[in-house]
Each structure stands twice: as C-alpha cells, then as structure tokens.
Amino acid sequence: HIEANLHDPRLSPATLAEAFHLSRNQLYRLFERQGGVHRYIRGRRLRRALELVSRREASPRRISDIAYSLGFTDEAHFSRIFRESFGLSPRAARAAARRGEAHWLMPSAGGGNLLDQWLRELTLA
C-alpha cells in the first residue's frame, strides 16, 4: 500500500490506519523497528527519489517533478532532507550517476551502502 501510494501527499499514518482499520497505537507498534510510520514513508519516498534522480536516461525528469511525483510538496524541503539522508543534493546525485560514480547505489562486500541498508530493513519488517 505504501509503495503504491508514495505519490500521494496525503499518505500518512492517519490514512494508513484508516485504510487498514488499525488504531494509531497498533500502526505505530508495527513500524516501531523502522523508527515510526512517518519516518518509514519519508525514507521510502527518498529512496525512490534517489533511484529516479540517478537514472542515466537521455532526457531525465526534472528534480522538482520527481519530488512532486513522490508526494513532496516543497522542493526546498525535499532537497534539504535528500542531502541529510544521502550526503549530497539531488543535483549532485544526478551528476555522480552520470559520471558513473554512484557507487553508493551498488552492493558492496562491507554491507555499508544504501542498497544493503534497505535490504536489511526489509528483512526486519
């Protein structure tokens, strides 16, 4: 449900609880290991944004269009939390991917990259 609705800016703990007929407490307990429902939704949106920003297409989508398509309503806020999450701006991530320097998207033996982290989170859920 979350993956299918990342584009909806109304996606929230309240809409999830309503959609699945859960109390707020039940929902928050389910997402406790992920740091909370809101944090999980934001993280999924950011990871999808990273994937879209880093695509090496001939004519990539504008970064603002990607942000809005994933439910972010403020481009500046999106850029700020993207940088906090990944250590570089969406524009810098795009440039790194174009140069073939997006090593943080690839699996590594050390297991300390974004993909490995995401896979570990999935197995904990």
mmCIF file of C-alpha atoms in Angstrom:
data_model
loop_
_atom_site.group_PDB
_atom_site.id
_atom_site.type_symbol
_atom_site.label_atom_id
_atom_site.label_comp_id
_atom_site.label_asym_id
_atom_site.label_seq_id
_atom_site.Cartn_x
_atom_site.Cartn_y
_atom_site.Cartn_z
ATOM 1 C CA HIS A 1 0.000 0.000 0.000
ATOM 2 C CA ILE A 2 2.771 2.428 0.900
ATOM 3 C CA GLU A 3 4.770 1.708 -2.255
ATOM 4 C CA ALA A 4 1.689 2.116 -4.434
ATOM 5 C CA ASN A 5 0.824 5.449 -2.831
ATOM 6 C CA LEU A 6 4.193 7.186 -2.476
ATOM 7 C CA HIS A 7 2.956 9.776 -4.978
ATOM 8 C CA ASP A 8 0.069 10.841 -2.737
ATOM 9 C CA PRO A 9 0.969 13.774 -0.464
ATOM 10 C CA ARG A 10 -1.898 12.681 1.824
ATOM 11 C CA LEU A 11 -0.200 9.349 2.581
ATOM 12 C CA SER A 12 0.281 9.482 6.334
ATOM 13 C CA PRO A 13 -0.040 7.424 9.482
ATOM 14 C CA ALA A 14 -3.680 8.522 9.726
ATOM 15 C CA THR A 15 -4.567 7.413 6.189
ATOM 16 C CA LEU A 16 -2.758 4.087 6.709
ATOM 17 C CA ALA A 17 -4.581 3.424 9.959
ATOM 18 C CA GLU A 18 -7.877 4.187 8.270
ATOM 19 C CA ALA A 19 -7.111 2.065 5.184
ATOM 20 C CA PHE A 20 -6.187 -0.972 7.272
ATOM 21 C CA HIS A 21 -8.675 -0.430 10.096
ATOM 22 C CA LEU A 22 -5.934 -0.146 12.700
ATOM 23 C CA SER A 23 -5.717 2.040 15.744
ATOM 24 C CA ARG A 24 -2.953 4.617 15.824
ATOM 25 C CA ASN A 25 -1.203 2.613 18.560
ATOM 26 C CA GLN A 26 -1.359 -0.624 16.557
ATOM 27 C CA LEU A 27 0.086 1.089 13.491
ATOM 28 C CA TYR A 28 2.909 2.695 15.434
ATOM 29 C CA ARG A 29 3.781 -0.637 17.045
ATOM 30 C CA LEU A 30 4.012 -2.239 13.598
ATOM 31 C CA PHE A 31 6.548 0.385 12.467
ATOM 32 C CA GLU A 32 8.489 0.676 15.716
ATOM 33 C CA ARG A 33 11.576 -1.115 14.351
ATOM 34 C CA GLN A 34 11.685 1.259 11.369
ATOM 35 C CA GLY A 35 11.685 4.367 13.546
ATOM 36 C CA GLY A 36 7.994 5.126 13.100
ATOM 37 C CA VAL A 37 5.447 5.289 10.310
ATOM 38 C CA HIS A 38 6.198 8.813 9.143
ATOM 39 C CA ARG A 39 9.925 8.124 9.047
ATOM 40 C CA TYR A 40 9.358 4.930 7.074
ATOM 41 C CA ILE A 41 7.157 6.678 4.490
ATOM 42 C CA ARG A 42 9.630 9.533 4.113
ATOM 43 C CA GLY A 43 12.507 7.077 3.781
ATOM 44 C CA ARG A 44 10.712 5.125 1.052
ATOM 45 C CA ARG A 45 9.976 8.337 -0.812
ATOM 46 C CA LEU A 46 13.580 9.444 -0.538
ATOM 47 C CA ARG A 47 14.926 6.098 -1.714
ATOM 48 C CA ARG A 48 12.604 6.162 -4.719
ATOM 49 C CA ALA A 49 13.707 9.740 -5.429
ATOM 50 C CA LEU A 50 17.344 8.640 -5.289
ATOM 51 C CA GLU A 51 16.605 5.878 -7.781
ATOM 52 C CA LEU A 52 14.788 8.246 -10.153
ATOM 53 C CA VAL A 53 17.350 11.046 -9.854
ATOM 54 C CA SER A 54 20.184 8.621 -10.536
ATOM 55 C CA ARG A 55 18.792 7.099 -13.725
ATOM 56 C CA ARG A 56 21.064 7.551 -16.693
ATOM 57 C CA GLU A 57 18.366 8.326 -19.250
ATOM 58 C CA ALA A 58 18.849 10.546 -22.278
ATOM 59 C CA SER A 59 16.301 13.089 -21.031
ATOM 60 C CA PRO A 60 15.799 12.689 -17.291
ATOM 61 C CA ARG A 61 12.869 14.175 -15.447
ATOM 62 C CA ARG A 62 13.362 17.441 -13.646
ATOM 63 C CA ILE A 63 14.251 17.015 -9.996
ATOM 64 C CA SER A 64 11.296 19.135 -8.924
ATOM 65 C CA ASP A 65 8.955 16.889 -10.947
ATOM 66 C CA ILE A 66 10.396 13.837 -9.208
ATOM 67 C CA ALA A 67 9.896 15.433 -5.793
ATOM 68 C CA TYR A 68 6.281 16.388 -6.512
ATOM 69 C CA SER A 69 5.530 12.977 -8.051
ATOM 70 C CA LEU A 70 6.563 11.343 -4.773
ATOM 71 C CA GLY A 71 4.302 13.400 -2.568
ATOM 72 C CA PHE A 72 6.752 16.118 -1.530
ATOM 73 C CA THR A 73 5.042 19.477 -1.607
ATOM 74 C CA ASP A 74 8.060 21.742 -1.149
ATOM 75 C CA GLU A 75 11.122 21.464 -3.385
ATOM 76 C CA ALA A 76 13.467 23.175 -0.912
ATOM 77 C CA HIS A 77 12.386 20.846 1.898
ATOM 78 C CA PHE A 78 12.847 17.850 -0.418
ATOM 79 C CA SER A 79 16.390 18.944 -1.336
ATOM 80 C CA ARG A 80 17.281 19.544 2.309
ATOM 81 C CA ILE A 81 16.139 16.130 3.560
ATOM 82 C CA PHE A 82 17.621 14.400 0.487
ATOM 83 C CA ARG A 83 21.008 15.928 1.361
ATOM 84 C CA GLU A 84 20.604 14.957 5.033
ATOM 85 C CA SER A 85 19.773 11.377 4.053
ATOM 86 C CA PHE A 86 22.332 10.749 1.320
ATOM 87 C CA GLY A 87 25.070 13.306 1.942
ATOM 88 C CA LEU A 88 24.631 15.138 -1.344
ATOM 89 C CA SER A 89 21.992 17.174 -3.118
ATOM 90 C CA PRO A 90 19.656 15.629 -5.703
ATOM 91 C CA ARG A 91 21.521 17.533 -8.414
ATOM 92 C CA ALA A 92 24.885 16.221 -7.175
ATOM 93 C CA ALA A 93 23.491 12.665 -7.022
ATOM 94 C CA ARG A 94 22.353 13.000 -10.629
ATOM 95 C CA ALA A 95 25.744 14.307 -11.706
ATOM 96 C CA ALA A 96 27.543 11.467 -9.880
ATOM 97 C CA ALA A 97 25.327 8.885 -11.555
ATOM 98 C CA ARG A 98 26.005 10.399 -14.975
ATOM 99 C CA ARG A 99 29.741 10.187 -14.324
ATOM 100 C CA GLY A 100 29.371 6.585 -13.203
ATOM 101 C CA GLU A 101 30.336 7.493 -9.649
ATOM 102 C CA ALA A 102 27.156 6.300 -7.979
ATOM 103 C CA HIS A 103 28.983 3.567 -6.071
ATOM 104 C CA TRP A 104 26.684 4.097 -3.088
ATOM 105 C CA LEU A 105 23.879 2.505 -5.116
ATOM 106 C CA MET A 106 25.797 -0.703 -5.726
ATOM 107 C CA PRO A 107 26.168 -3.673 -3.351
ATOM 108 C CA SER A 108 29.478 -3.889 -1.540
ATOM 109 C CA ALA A 109 31.287 -6.528 0.439
ATOM 110 C CA GLY A 110 31.231 -4.334 3.544
ATOM 111 C CA GLY A 111 27.456 -4.020 3.567
ATOM 112 C CA GLY A 112 27.583 -0.336 4.441
ATOM 113 C CA ASN A 113 25.843 1.123 1.422
ATOM 114 C CA LEU A 114 22.290 2.271 0.785
ATOM 115 C CA LEU A 115 21.127 -0.849 -1.032
ATOM 116 C CA ASP A 116 22.400 -3.147 1.696
ATOM 117 C CA GLN A 117 20.798 -0.975 4.354
ATOM 118 C CA TRP A 118 17.456 -1.067 2.552
ATOM 119 C CA LEU A 119 17.602 -4.845 2.175
ATOM 120 C CA ARG A 120 18.355 -5.235 5.887
ATOM 121 C CA GLU A 121 15.365 -3.028 6.722
ATOM 122 C CA LEU A 122 13.097 -5.178 4.592
ATOM 123 C CA THR A 123 14.139 -8.319 6.428
ATOM 124 C CA LEU A 124 13.460 -6.662 9.802
ATOM 125 C CA ALA A 125 9.943 -5.602 8.870
#
